XYZ file of N, CA and C in Angstrom:
363
model
N -0.151 13.558 26.321
C -0.929 13.189 25.543
C -0.724 11.432 24.876
N -1.260 11.639 24.869
C -1.778 9.227 24.791
C -0.700 9.392 23.230
N 0.765 8.743 23.017
C 1.460 8.477 22.124
C 0.969 7.174 21.013
N 0.131 6.115 22.150
C -0.128 5.253 21.219
C -1.190 4.892 19.867
N -1.157 6.100 20.122
C -2.476 6.248 18.517
C -1.305 6.723 16.980
N -0.459 7.626 18.253
C 0.447 8.050 17.373
C 1.372 7.047 16.364
N 1.792 6.487 17.295
C 3.027 4.907 17.024
C 3.126 4.532 16.079
N 1.184 3.479 16.422
C 1.165 2.973 15.687
C 1.188 3.431 13.799
N 1.056 4.675 13.451
C 0.743 5.788 12.634
C 2.058 5.343 11.736
N 2.810 5.711 13.206
C 4.783 5.626 12.626
C 5.145 4.867 11.905
N 4.346 3.750 12.939
C 4.995 2.349 12.892
C 4.102 1.976 11.224
N 3.115 1.743 10.880
C 2.529 1.876 9.851
C 2.820 2.733 8.561
N 3.476 3.673 8.856
C 4.699 4.912 7.599
C 5.905 4.134 7.355
N 6.494 3.609 8.486
C 7.688 3.110 8.132
C 7.445 1.888 7.285
N 6.762 0.964 7.819
C 6.373 -0.445 6.572
C 6.388 0.776 5.223
N 4.821 1.267 4.989
C 4.678 1.975 3.965
C 6.411 1.817 3.265
N 7.291 2.823 3.522
C 7.854 3.901 3.798
C 9.544 2.740 2.946
N 9.705 1.620 3.303
C 10.406 0.842 3.702
C 10.019 0.370 2.332
N 8.843 -0.247 2.006
C 7.999 -1.115 1.248
C 8.423 0.222 -0.865
N 8.180 1.055 -0.237
C 8.406 1.811 -1.043
C 10.019 1.495 -1.700
N 10.710 2.007 -1.039
C 12.193 2.242 -0.617
C 13.115 0.790 -1.388
N 12.241 0.116 -0.921
C 12.529 -1.988 -2.157
C 12.248 -1.279 -3.469
N 10.722 -1.341 -3.630
C 10.984 -1.125 -5.341
C 11.246 -0.379 -5.791
N 11.540 1.089 -5.433
C 12.119 2.176 -6.445
C 14.006 1.658 -6.607
N 14.002 0.884 -5.425
C 15.806 0.319 -5.964
C 15.225 -0.638 -6.910
N 14.348 -1.320 -6.627
C 14.653 -2.652 -7.118
C 14.549 -1.836 -9.068
N 13.806 -0.724 -8.455
C 12.784 -0.532 -10.377
C 14.476 0.567 -11.239
N 15.382 1.192 -10.227
C 16.514 1.369 -10.715
C 17.269 0.393 -10.912
N 17.459 -0.921 -10.363
C 18.187 -1.923 -11.264
C 18.123 -2.350 -12.263
N 17.005 -2.987 -12.049
C 16.202 -3.024 -13.828
C 16.699 -2.314 -15.004
N 17.411 -2.654 -15.753
C 18.252 -3.280 -17.486
C 17.112 -3.625 -18.106
N 16.574 -2.372 -18.869
C 15.575 -3.311 -20.505
C 16.267 -3.950 -20.981
N 15.711 -5.239 -21.446
C 16.814 -6.169 -22.502
C 17.713 -5.538 -23.940
N 16.777 -5.015 -24.402
C 16.884 -4.278 -25.786
C 16.152 -2.997 -25.408
N 17.113 -1.822 -25.671
C 16.538 -0.390 -26.066
C 16.459 -0.247 -27.296
N 15.120 0.148 -28.243
C 15.189 0.308 -28.912
C 15.358 1.412 -29.992
N 15.821 2.811 -28.922
C 16.310 3.612 -30.139
C 15.956 4.716 -28.703
N 16.842 5.967 -29.654
C 17.464 6.862 -28.415
C 15.960 7.782 -27.673
N 15.218 7.694 -28.262
C 13.805 8.282 -27.423
C 13.254 6.842 -25.856
N 13.457 5.694 -26.657
C 13.359 4.784 -25.368
C 14.752 4.529 -24.795
N 15.475 5.088 -24.590
C 16.729 5.001 -23.535
C 16.457 6.148 -23.027
N 16.399 7.077 -23.409
C 15.674 8.592 -22.932
C 15.009 8.010 -21.607
N 13.893 7.587 -22.213
C 12.532 7.708 -21.064
C 12.804 6.671 -20.302
N 13.816 5.739 -20.555
C 14.211 4.578 -19.813
C 15.156 5.092 -18.283
N 16.277 6.305 -19.198
C 16.536 6.898 -18.146
C 16.048 7.798 -16.934
N 15.150 8.613 -17.570
C 14.478 9.440 -16.543
C 13.574 9.018 -15.753
N 12.814 7.327 -16.677
C 12.124 7.309 -14.738
C 12.935 6.413 -13.912
N 14.403 5.908 -14.335
C 15.031 5.962 -13.532
C 15.059 7.111 -12.619
N 15.695 8.065 -13.365
C 15.925 8.951 -12.652
C 15.033 9.470 -11.432
N 13.552 9.582 -11.756
C 12.663 9.635 -11.186
C 12.484 8.839 -9.838
N 12.413 7.442 -10.847
C 12.871 6.968 -9.131
C 13.964 7.002 -8.135
N 14.979 7.429 -8.704
C 16.246 7.733 -7.626
C 15.750 9.147 -6.509
N 15.194 10.084 -7.294
C 14.561 10.853 -6.799
C 13.484 10.342 -5.947
N 12.474 9.717 -5.832
C 11.390 9.636 -4.916
C 11.842 8.416 -3.794
N 13.130 7.623 -4.136
C 14.108 7.132 -3.527
C 14.301 8.204 -2.320
N 15.041 8.743 -2.662
C 15.675 9.979 -1.944
C 14.316 10.583 -0.579
N 13.644 11.068 -1.616
C 12.420 11.958 -0.641
C 11.295 10.720 0.178
N 11.978 9.173 0.252
C 10.695 8.598 0.985
C 12.206 8.010 1.744
N 13.644 8.208 1.648
C 14.956 8.019 2.602
C 14.407 8.919 4.004
N 14.090 10.295 3.395
C 14.805 11.694 3.948
C 13.651 11.028 4.705
N 12.088 10.874 4.672
C 10.677 10.482 4.794
C 11.031 9.525 6.037
N 11.147 8.459 6.082
C 11.753 7.325 6.544
C 12.477 7.788 8.039
N 13.579 8.367 7.586
C 14.537 8.984 8.271
C 13.456 10.053 10.212
N 13.260 10.349 9.281
C 12.175 11.148 9.757
C 10.906 10.651 10.973
N 10.294 9.983 10.273
C 9.401 8.794 10.951
C 10.188 7.803 12.159
N 11.534 7.789 12.090
C 12.060 6.762 13.165
C 12.595 8.159 13.932
N 12.831 9.356 13.606
C 13.059 10.366 14.675
C 11.560 10.691 15.773
N 10.873 10.386 14.986
C 9.420 10.049 15.350
C 9.045 9.893 16.589
N 9.309 8.176 15.774
C 9.731 7.316 17.299
C 10.481 6.933 18.358
N 12.076 7.550 18.324
C 12.728 8.085 19.029
C 12.561 9.208 20.378
N 11.478 10.091 19.760
C 10.994 11.524 20.517
C 9.848 10.375 21.272
N 9.050 9.500 20.712
C 8.187 8.728 21.764
C 9.009 8.250 22.766
N 9.652 7.570 22.616
C 10.830 6.850 23.886
C 11.329 7.973 24.353
N 11.626 8.508 24.350
C 12.591 10.220 25.154
C 10.862 10.849 25.308
N 9.888 10.820 25.286
C 8.481 11.352 26.845
C 8.761 12.837 25.486
N 9.092 12.969 24.259
C 9.112 14.641 23.509
C 8.496 14.863 22.459
N 7.639 13.565 22.325
C 6.644 13.403 20.814
C 5.952 14.124 21.163
N 5.418 15.367 20.164
C 4.557 16.137 20.095
C 5.180 17.802 20.418
N 6.342 17.820 20.451
C 6.563 19.012 21.281
C 7.328 19.332 20.281
N 7.271 20.849 20.085
C 7.635 21.712 18.184
C 9.728 21.401 19.526
N 10.441 21.344 18.132
C 11.701 21.000 17.966
C 12.523 22.846 18.375
N 11.655 23.741 17.997
C 12.319 24.877 17.781
C 12.201 25.604 19.436
N 10.619 25.678 19.457
C 10.198 26.898 20.840
C 9.674 25.784 21.352
N 9.336 24.707 21.945
C 8.827 24.124 22.503
C 7.305 23.344 22.907
N 6.496 24.243 22.454
C 4.909 24.305 22.571
C 4.611 23.120 22.476
N 3.719 22.525 21.990
C 2.548 21.398 21.964
C 2.158 21.580 20.427
N 2.847 20.295 19.252
C 2.278 20.960 18.184
C 0.852 20.382 18.121
N 0.023 20.909 16.964
C -1.330 21.476 16.838
C -1.362 19.760 16.434
N -2.778 19.012 17.531
C -3.227 17.896 16.994
C -3.293 17.671 15.695
N -4.603 19.002 15.191
C -4.531 18.091 13.453
C -3.385 17.855 13.099
N -2.187 18.811 13.034
C -0.434 18.812 12.432
C -0.414 17.305 12.641
N -0.225 16.967 13.948
C 0.538 15.011 14.267
C -0.238 14.169 13.167
N -2.274 14.810 13.353
C -2.478 13.994 12.755
C -2.378 13.702 11.098
N -1.964 14.588 10.767
C -0.901 14.793 8.896
C -0.146 13.983 8.965
N 1.159 14.499 9.634
C 1.979 14.715 9.332
C 2.388 13.758 10.967
N 2.811 12.763 11.666
C 2.501 12.167 12.800
C 4.103 12.290 12.792
N 5.064 12.672 12.337
C 6.664 12.438 12.122
C 7.016 14.395 12.678
N 5.848 15.199 12.187
C 6.174 16.662 12.332
C 7.105 17.020 13.623
N 7.801 17.761 13.362
C 9.103 17.891 13.863
C 8.292 19.266 14.421
N 7.720 20.568 14.115
C 7.798 21.514 14.263
C 6.471 21.919 14.627
N 5.622 22.771 15.456
C 4.803 23.568 15.746
C 4.072 24.214 13.991
N 3.010 24.604 13.022
C 2.792 25.211 12.182
C 3.671 26.335 12.091
N 3.813 26.909 13.201
C 4.263 28.120 12.736
C 6.088 27.910 12.211
N 6.342 27.558 13.326
C 7.978 27.703 13.243
C 7.871 26.296 11.917
N 7.749 25.672 11.359
C 7.131 24.742 10.031
C 7.108 25.771 9.106
N 6.126 27.101 8.601
C 6.289 28.244 8.036
C 7.790 28.516 8.176
N 7.851 29.038 8.897
C 9.456 30.022 9.178
C 10.327 28.933 8.301
N 10.881 27.944 8.703
C 11.372 26.957 8.459
C 11.362 26.696 6.941
N 10.072 26.683 6.417
C 9.645 26.894 4.910
C 10.042 27.508 4.542
N 9.905 28.848 4.678
C 10.245 30.329 3.602
C 11.495 30.269 3.926
N 12.039 29.967 5.335
C 13.659 30.322 5.133
C 14.616 29.035 4.289
N 13.774 27.861 4.591
C 14.202 27.135 2.946
C 14.174 27.584 1.537
N 12.893 28.511 1.106
C 12.557 28.901 0.310
C 13.481 30.375 -0.440
N 14.573 30.853 0.658
C 15.797 31.597 0.397
C 16.489 31.735 0.244
N 16.627 30.931 0.905
C 18.059 30.158 0.737
C 18.485 29.211 -1.349
N 17.229 28.895 -1.597
C 17.274 28.486 -2.759
C 17.069 29.509 -3.665
N 17.025 30.451 -3.550
C 16.971 32.036 -3.881
C 15.322 32.025 -4.974
N 14.214 31.423 -4.095
C 12.963 31.935 -4.609
C 12.178 32.633 -3.807
N 11.183 33.740 -4.212
C 10.541 34.682 -2.955
C 9.809 33.654 -1.962
N 9.903 34.709 -1.626
C 9.436 34.498 0.343
C 7.687 35.315 0.396
N 7.403 36.007 -0.433
C 6.193 36.668 -0.762
C 5.020 35.827 -0.477
């Protein structure tokens, strides 16, 4: 597999995520000069909470992108971490930091849903 294309996608995503994380952190640090009333304060708190959640998601995705770049260096990129089969090219185009083939990803998703108390139907 020629990984140059995916390496460029991953570097681009890494830059994008770093910019997003910086923006989220800046948003959380901002304090309004004067909060008008309880509704304004609640809205401000909700905005900060949302920014923190988005920051957490972006940080996790950044970690996965960096792991994918490490797999490129190690020569294991594009192989499922569970079964060792090649990850589908279309999947890598959509999610270049994918760790699992589609079958194994679906299994992980179902296990995660079941662990969270959700339905696996």
